[in-house]
mmCIF file of C-alpha atoms and ligand atoms in Angstrom:
data_model
loop_
_atom_site.group_PDB
_atom_site.id
_atom_site.type_symbol
_atom_site.label_atom_id
_atom_site.label_comp_id
_atom_site.label_asym_id
_atom_site.label_seq_id
_atom_site.Cartn_x
_atom_site.Cartn_y
_atom_site.Cartn_z
ATOM 1 C CA MET N 1 16.235 104.774 151.712
ATOM 2 C CA GLY N 2 15.099 106.129 148.323
ATOM 3 C CA GLY N 3 13.008 104.045 145.978
ATOM 4 C CA VAL N 4 14.973 102.092 143.398
ATOM 5 C CA VAL N 5 13.705 101.999 139.810
ATOM 6 C CA ILE N 6 14.981 99.047 137.825
ATOM 7 C CA VAL N 7 15.364 100.050 134.162
ATOM 8 C CA SER N 8 15.894 96.864 132.194
ATOM 9 C CA GLY N 9 15.843 95.591 128.635
ATOM 10 C CA LEU N 10 17.946 93.556 126.240
ATOM 11 C CA PRO N 11 21.495 94.714 125.435
ATOM 12 C CA GLY N 12 21.360 97.403 122.761
ATOM 13 C CA VAL N 13 17.626 98.169 123.154
ATOM 14 C CA GLY N 14 18.475 101.727 124.255
ATOM 15 C CA LYS N 15 18.196 101.766 128.073
ATOM 16 C CA THR N 16 21.148 104.081 128.633
ATOM 17 C CA THR N 17 20.021 106.431 125.833
ATOM 18 C CA VAL N 18 16.462 106.654 127.236
ATOM 19 C CA VAL N 19 17.370 107.084 130.927
ATOM 20 C CA ASP N 20 19.933 109.762 130.070
ATOM 21 C CA LEU N 21 17.172 111.737 128.346
ATOM 22 C CA ALA N 22 14.544 111.149 131.059
ATOM 23 C CA ILE N 23 16.704 112.122 134.015
ATOM 24 C CA ASN N 24 16.984 115.751 132.947
ATOM 25 C CA MET N 25 13.189 116.026 132.669
ATOM 26 C CA LEU N 26 12.838 114.756 136.258
ATOM 27 C CA ARG N 27 15.530 116.995 137.678
ATOM 28 C CA GLU N 28 13.801 120.028 136.169
ATOM 29 C CA GLU N 29 10.832 119.127 138.423
ATOM 30 C CA GLY N 30 13.026 119.399 141.527
ATOM 31 C CA ILE N 31 12.900 115.685 142.275
ATOM 32 C CA ARG N 32 16.077 114.336 143.854
ATOM 33 C CA VAL N 33 16.698 111.652 141.278
ATOM 34 C CA GLY N 34 19.924 109.707 140.898
ATOM 35 C CA LEU N 35 21.119 107.480 138.089
ATOM 36 C CA VAL N 36 23.520 104.578 138.287
ATOM 37 C CA ASN N 37 24.577 101.947 135.780
ATOM 38 C CA TYR N 38 24.852 98.591 137.576
ATOM 39 C CA GLY N 39 27.477 97.358 135.110
ATOM 40 C CA THR N 40 29.642 100.432 135.712
ATOM 41 C CA VAL N 41 29.654 99.802 139.478
ATOM 42 C CA MET N 42 30.665 96.177 138.837
ATOM 43 C CA LEU N 43 33.248 97.265 136.291
ATOM 44 C CA GLU N 44 35.045 99.566 138.746
ATOM 45 C CA ALA N 45 35.636 96.609 141.067
ATOM 46 C CA ALA N 46 36.481 94.224 138.210
ATOM 47 C CA LEU N 47 39.092 96.649 136.851
ATOM 48 C CA ASP N 48 40.607 97.117 140.329
ATOM 49 C CA MET N 49 40.892 93.353 140.676
ATOM 50 C CA GLY N 50 42.458 93.076 137.198
ATOM 51 C CA LEU N 51 39.699 90.703 136.052
ATOM 52 C CA VAL N 52 38.746 92.517 132.841
ATOM 53 C CA SER N 53 39.825 95.365 130.599
ATOM 54 C CA HIS N 54 36.325 96.481 129.475
ATOM 55 C CA ARG N 55 32.640 96.108 130.492
ATOM 56 C CA ASP N 56 31.691 93.544 127.844
ATOM 57 C CA GLU N 57 34.225 91.055 129.254
ATOM 58 C CA MET N 58 32.428 90.734 132.597
ATOM 59 C CA ARG N 59 29.667 88.415 131.367
ATOM 60 C CA ARG N 60 32.404 85.963 130.245
ATOM 61 C CA LEU N 61 33.905 85.685 133.748
ATOM 62 C CA LYS N 62 33.196 82.639 135.921
ATOM 63 C CA VAL N 63 29.670 82.924 137.298
ATOM 64 C CA SER N 64 31.130 82.688 140.819
ATOM 65 C CA GLN N 65 33.190 85.839 140.111
ATOM 66 C CA GLN N 66 30.183 87.624 138.594
ATOM 67 C CA LEU N 67 28.146 86.739 141.700
ATOM 68 C CA GLN N 68 30.725 88.365 143.930
ATOM 69 C CA LEU N 69 30.886 91.511 141.768
ATOM 70 C CA GLN N 70 27.081 91.630 141.586
ATOM 71 C CA ARG N 71 26.673 91.410 145.360
ATOM 72 C CA GLU N 72 29.295 94.078 146.105
ATOM 73 C CA ALA N 73 27.700 96.380 143.545
ATOM 74 C CA ALA N 74 24.282 95.934 145.210
ATOM 75 C CA LYS N 75 25.708 97.135 148.534
ATOM 76 C CA LYS N 76 27.203 100.232 146.878
ATOM 77 C CA ILE N 77 23.977 100.977 145.006
ATOM 78 C CA SER N 78 22.006 100.565 148.226
ATOM 79 C CA GLU N 79 24.203 103.179 149.931
ATOM 80 C CA LEU N 80 23.821 105.499 146.960
ATOM 81 C CA SER N 81 20.028 105.207 147.063
ATOM 82 C CA ASN N 82 20.052 106.887 150.510
ATOM 83 C CA LYS N 83 21.013 110.164 148.857
ATOM 84 C CA TYR N 84 17.982 110.370 146.566
ATOM 85 C CA ASP N 85 14.194 110.278 146.498
ATOM 86 C CA ILE N 86 14.450 107.848 143.617
ATOM 87 C CA LEU N 87 17.454 106.128 142.109
ATOM 88 C CA LEU N 88 17.299 104.831 138.531
ATOM 89 C CA VAL N 89 19.324 101.655 138.095
ATOM 90 C CA ASP N 90 20.238 100.912 134.461
ATOM 91 C CA THR N 91 20.669 97.135 134.402
ATOM 92 C CA HIS N 92 19.704 93.731 132.994
ATOM 93 C CA LEU N 93 17.182 91.122 134.193
ATOM 94 C CA PHE N 94 19.446 88.442 132.751
ATOM 95 C CA ILE N 95 23.024 88.196 131.593
ATOM 96 C CA SER N 96 24.048 85.847 128.769
ATOM 97 C CA THR N 97 26.953 83.915 130.303
ATOM 98 C CA PRO N 98 28.826 80.951 128.786
ATOM 99 C CA ARG N 99 26.757 78.735 131.153
ATOM 100 C CA GLY N 100 23.446 80.208 130.057
ATOM 101 C CA LYS N 101 21.101 82.989 131.119
ATOM 102 C CA TRP N 102 21.945 84.202 134.623
ATOM 103 C CA PRO N 103 19.713 86.562 136.677
ATOM 104 C CA GLY N 104 20.663 90.216 137.025
ATOM 105 C CA LEU N 105 18.377 90.445 140.069
ATOM 106 C CA SER N 106 17.964 87.535 142.466
ATOM 107 C CA ILE N 107 18.261 86.797 146.176
ATOM 108 C CA ASN N 108 21.971 87.548 145.751
ATOM 109 C CA ASN N 109 21.300 91.275 145.425
ATOM 110 C CA LEU N 110 17.583 92.072 145.679
ATOM 111 C CA ASP N 111 17.516 92.213 149.463
ATOM 112 C CA PHE N 112 19.915 95.179 149.364
ATOM 113 C CA LEU N 113 17.650 97.185 147.061
ATOM 114 C CA ASN N 114 14.414 98.937 147.976
ATOM 115 C CA VAL N 115 12.765 98.335 144.592
ATOM 116 C CA ALA N 116 9.787 100.640 143.936
ATOM 117 C CA GLN N 117 9.209 100.263 140.183
ATOM 118 C CA ILE N 118 10.248 97.976 137.359
ATOM 119 C CA VAL N 119 10.628 99.324 133.824
ATOM 120 C CA VAL N 120 11.249 97.208 130.732
ATOM 121 C CA VAL N 121 12.465 99.024 127.622
ATOM 122 C CA GLU N 122 11.538 97.169 124.445
ATOM 123 C CA ALA N 123 12.015 97.470 120.679
ATOM 124 C CA ASP N 124 11.432 95.111 117.735
ATOM 125 C CA PRO N 125 14.097 92.417 117.238
ATOM 126 C CA ASN N 126 15.192 93.950 113.908
ATOM 127 C CA GLU N 127 15.634 97.348 115.583
ATOM 128 C CA ILE N 128 17.761 95.824 118.356
ATOM 129 C CA LEU N 129 19.871 93.963 115.793
ATOM 130 C CA LYS N 130 20.475 97.133 113.804
ATOM 131 C CA ARG N 131 21.447 99.072 116.981
ATOM 132 C CA ARG N 132 23.856 96.387 118.074
ATOM 133 C CA MET N 133 25.514 96.316 114.666
ATOM 134 C CA SER N 134 25.860 100.088 114.340
ATOM 135 C CA ASP N 135 27.114 100.664 117.930
ATOM 136 C CA THR N 136 30.904 100.464 117.597
ATOM 137 C CA SER N 137 31.453 101.648 121.189
ATOM 138 C CA ARG N 138 30.682 98.154 122.546
ATOM 139 C CA TYR N 139 31.596 94.468 121.996
ATOM 140 C CA ARG N 140 28.122 93.127 121.408
ATOM 141 C CA ASP N 141 26.989 89.497 121.212
ATOM 142 C CA VAL N 142 25.964 88.160 117.808
ATOM 143 C CA ALA N 143 22.246 87.309 117.573
ATOM 144 C CA ASP N 144 19.463 86.758 115.058
ATOM 145 C CA GLU N 145 15.825 87.854 115.089
ATOM 146 C CA GLU N 146 14.535 84.510 116.366
ATOM 147 C CA SER N 147 16.916 84.361 119.331
ATOM 148 C CA LEU N 148 16.099 87.988 120.180
ATOM 149 C CA ARG N 149 12.384 87.184 120.117
ATOM 150 C CA MET N 150 13.022 84.429 122.649
ATOM 151 C CA ASP N 151 15.138 86.774 124.767
ATOM 152 C CA ILE N 152 12.335 89.364 124.807
ATOM 153 C CA GLU N 153 9.934 86.660 126.071
ATOM 154 C CA TYR N 154 12.429 85.481 128.692
ATOM 155 C CA ASN N 155 12.940 89.064 129.861
ATOM 156 C CA ARG N 156 9.162 89.446 130.287
ATOM 157 C CA MET N 157 9.012 86.288 132.383
ATOM 158 C CA LEU N 158 11.748 87.608 134.647
ATOM 159 C CA ALA N 159 9.998 90.989 134.930
ATOM 160 C CA ALA N 160 6.790 89.221 136.023
ATOM 161 C CA THR N 161 8.709 87.158 138.573
ATOM 162 C CA LEU N 162 10.425 90.245 139.919
ATOM 163 C CA SER N 163 7.058 91.984 140.133
ATOM 164 C CA ILE N 164 5.727 89.258 142.408
ATOM 165 C CA TYR N 165 8.859 89.203 144.551
ATOM 166 C CA THR N 166 8.910 92.990 145.048
ATOM 167 C CA SER N 167 5.148 93.766 144.846
ATOM 168 C CA CYS N 168 6.049 96.457 142.258
ATOM 169 C CA PRO N 169 4.362 97.223 138.934
ATOM 170 C CA VAL N 170 6.124 96.599 135.624
ATOM 171 C CA ALA N 171 5.900 99.342 132.969
ATOM 172 C CA TYR N 172 6.768 98.482 129.360
ATOM 173 C CA ILE N 173 8.236 101.287 127.257
ATOM 174 C CA GLN N 174 8.646 101.044 123.495
ATOM 175 C CA ASN N 175 11.843 102.585 122.138
ATOM 176 C CA HIS N 176 11.257 102.530 118.394
ATOM 177 C CA GLU N 177 13.641 103.740 115.715
ATOM 178 C CA GLY N 178 14.396 107.450 116.049
ATOM 179 C CA ARG N 179 11.904 107.755 118.929
ATOM 180 C CA ALA N 180 14.172 107.749 121.998
ATOM 181 C CA GLU N 181 12.745 111.141 123.087
ATOM 182 C CA ASP N 182 9.203 109.697 123.078
ATOM 183 C CA ALA N 183 10.394 106.719 125.110
ATOM 184 C CA ALA N 184 12.076 109.104 127.575
ATOM 185 C CA LYS N 185 8.817 111.091 127.921
ATOM 186 C CA GLU N 186 6.965 107.858 128.641
ATOM 187 C CA LEU N 187 9.527 106.951 131.313
ATOM 188 C CA TYR N 188 9.244 110.448 132.759
ATOM 189 C CA LYS N 189 5.441 110.060 133.039
ATOM 190 C CA ILE N 190 5.737 106.754 134.876
ATOM 191 C CA LEU N 191 8.352 108.090 137.268
ATOM 192 C CA SER N 192 6.294 111.230 137.961
ATOM 193 C CA ARG N 193 3.423 108.950 139.010
ATOM 194 C CA LEU N 194 5.788 106.949 141.211
ATOM 195 C CA VAL N 195 6.979 110.116 142.935
ATOM 196 C CA VAL N 196 3.366 111.123 143.699
ATOM 197 C CA ASP N 197 2.626 107.582 144.847
ATOM 198 C CA ILE N 198 5.483 107.355 147.320
ATOM 199 C CA GLY N 199 4.816 110.851 148.552
ATOM 200 C CA TYR N 200 7.809 112.937 147.531
ATOM 201 C CA LYS N 201 5.611 115.474 145.780
HETATM 202 P P1 LIG G 301 23.453 97.876 126.947
HETATM 203 O O1 LIG G 301 22.487 97.051 127.722
HETATM 204 O O2 LIG G 301 24.367 96.995 126.177
HETATM 205 O O3 LIG G 301 24.166 98.893 127.782
HETATM 206 P P2 LIG G 301 21.530 99.809 126.078
HETATM 207 O O4 LIG G 301 20.192 99.177 126.196
HETATM 208 O O5 LIG G 301 21.947 100.716 127.159
HETATM 209 O O6 LIG G 301 22.620 98.667 125.834
HETATM 210 P P3 LIG G 301 22.169 101.989 124.322
HETATM 211 O O7 LIG G 301 23.646 101.934 124.502
HETATM 212 O O8 LIG G 301 21.421 103.086 124.969
HETATM 213 O O9 LIG G 301 21.548 100.569 124.690
HETATM 214 O O10 LIG G 301 21.807 102.051 122.765
HETATM 215 C C1 LIG G 301 22.381 101.146 121.827
HETATM 216 C C2 LIG G 301 22.564 101.892 120.491
HETATM 217 O O11 LIG G 301 21.275 102.174 119.955
HETATM 218 C C3 LIG G 301 23.301 103.222 120.623
HETATM 219 O O12 LIG G 301 24.140 103.384 119.500
HETATM 220 C C4 LIG G 301 22.160 104.245 120.634
HETATM 221 O O13 LIG G 301 22.572 105.490 120.109
HETATM 222 C C5 LIG G 301 21.137 103.583 119.714
HETATM 223 N N1 LIG G 301 19.730 103.929 120.017
HETATM 224 C C6 LIG G 301 19.132 103.945 121.224
HETATM 225 N N2 LIG G 301 17.820 104.262 121.112
HETATM 226 C C7 LIG G 301 17.591 104.443 119.804
HETATM 227 C C8 LIG G 301 16.421 104.780 119.036
HETATM 228 N N3 LIG G 301 15.228 105.002 119.599
HETATM 229 N N4 LIG G 301 16.559 104.863 117.703
HETATM 230 C C9 LIG G 301 17.748 104.656 117.102
HETATM 231 N N5 LIG G 301 18.885 104.338 117.749
HETATM 232 C C10 LIG G 301 18.808 104.223 119.084
HETATM 233 P P1 LIG G 302 25.586 97.419 130.432
HETATM 234 O O1 LIG G 302 26.507 98.547 130.134
HETATM 235 O O2 LIG G 302 24.301 97.811 131.052
HETATM 236 O O3 LIG G 302 25.398 96.493 129.242
HETATM 237 O O4 LIG G 302 26.338 96.533 131.538
HETATM 238 C C1 LIG G 302 27.620 95.983 131.279
HETATM 239 C C2 LIG G 302 27.757 94.638 131.886
HETATM 240 O O5 LIG G 302 27.577 94.722 133.300
HETATM 241 C C3 LIG G 302 26.765 93.564 131.448
HETATM 242 O O6 LIG G 302 27.098 92.977 130.203
HETATM 243 C C4 LIG G 302 26.895 92.566 132.595
HETATM 244 O O7 LIG G 302 28.090 91.810 132.451
HETATM 245 C C5 LIG G 302 27.078 93.505 133.803
HETATM 246 N N1 LIG G 302 25.816 93.744 134.524
HETATM 247 C C6 LIG G 302 24.967 94.778 134.406
HETATM 248 N N2 LIG G 302 23.950 94.649 135.270
HETATM 249 C C7 LIG G 302 24.150 93.499 135.954
HETATM 250 C C8 LIG G 302 23.462 92.796 136.982
HETATM 251 N N3 LIG G 302 22.330 93.262 137.525
HETATM 252 N N4 LIG G 302 23.981 91.635 137.418
HETATM 253 C C9 LIG G 302 25.106 91.142 136.902
HETATM 254 N N5 LIG G 302 25.804 91.732 135.928
HETATM 255 C C10 LIG G 302 25.333 92.916 135.464
HETATM 256 MG MG1 LIG G 303 23.620 100.683 128.447
#
């Protein structure tokens, strides 16, 4: 089973933008690296079941339904990881549900995933706010700087907890305004070290 890299960060921080840039750099090195968006795997099942019409509706479903989708997605991602040396998983450490913050990775799905590295993408609260407001491709939650500051802290606590549970390091990557390429290079560096560490190169 290939090593799973959890790429996390608050909604709108730029995870998908940064991993999309980094993956090409890794593939040029001849590393068998895969990329999957956890939400997309859940969405395929949710659409089939007629539960939602778009990805931003899933976090409003009953938590019991989200749990089921989350678990099924973990099994699919686990199978996918067999095809690669490393598999990047673009996901969230918590989901803002109507009942509160709910873990993106917990005993419900972690045991299916061979986690090798945790990455947290960060930006300043005002940068995240601006990105959420200017991104018309998504239905984003309303927030203010203070609540985002708290969310960044909560995300760090979850990353630390996950680090203990998996024995994996946590790398923090800053994705500042107009600097997605730099953030992708930083991610590339960390993943290159991981590949050396686990012996694929
Ligand atoms: P989600 O968790 O909701 O999927 P995300 O973390 O994947 O969000 P993206 O969709 O990658 O975030 O980015 C959100 C918006 O911010 C997009 O419009 C993207 O183009 C923009 N963006 C990403 N990184 C930067 C950056 N460094 N500077 C300016 N804009 C950025
Ligand atoms: P994203 O495109 O990364 O924002 O993901 C879309 C949606 O998928 C999120 O808003 C969540 O509803 C769901 N999602 C993503 N990752 C997870 C996860 N690990 N556990 C539960 N739900 C998730
Ligand atoms: Mg994304």
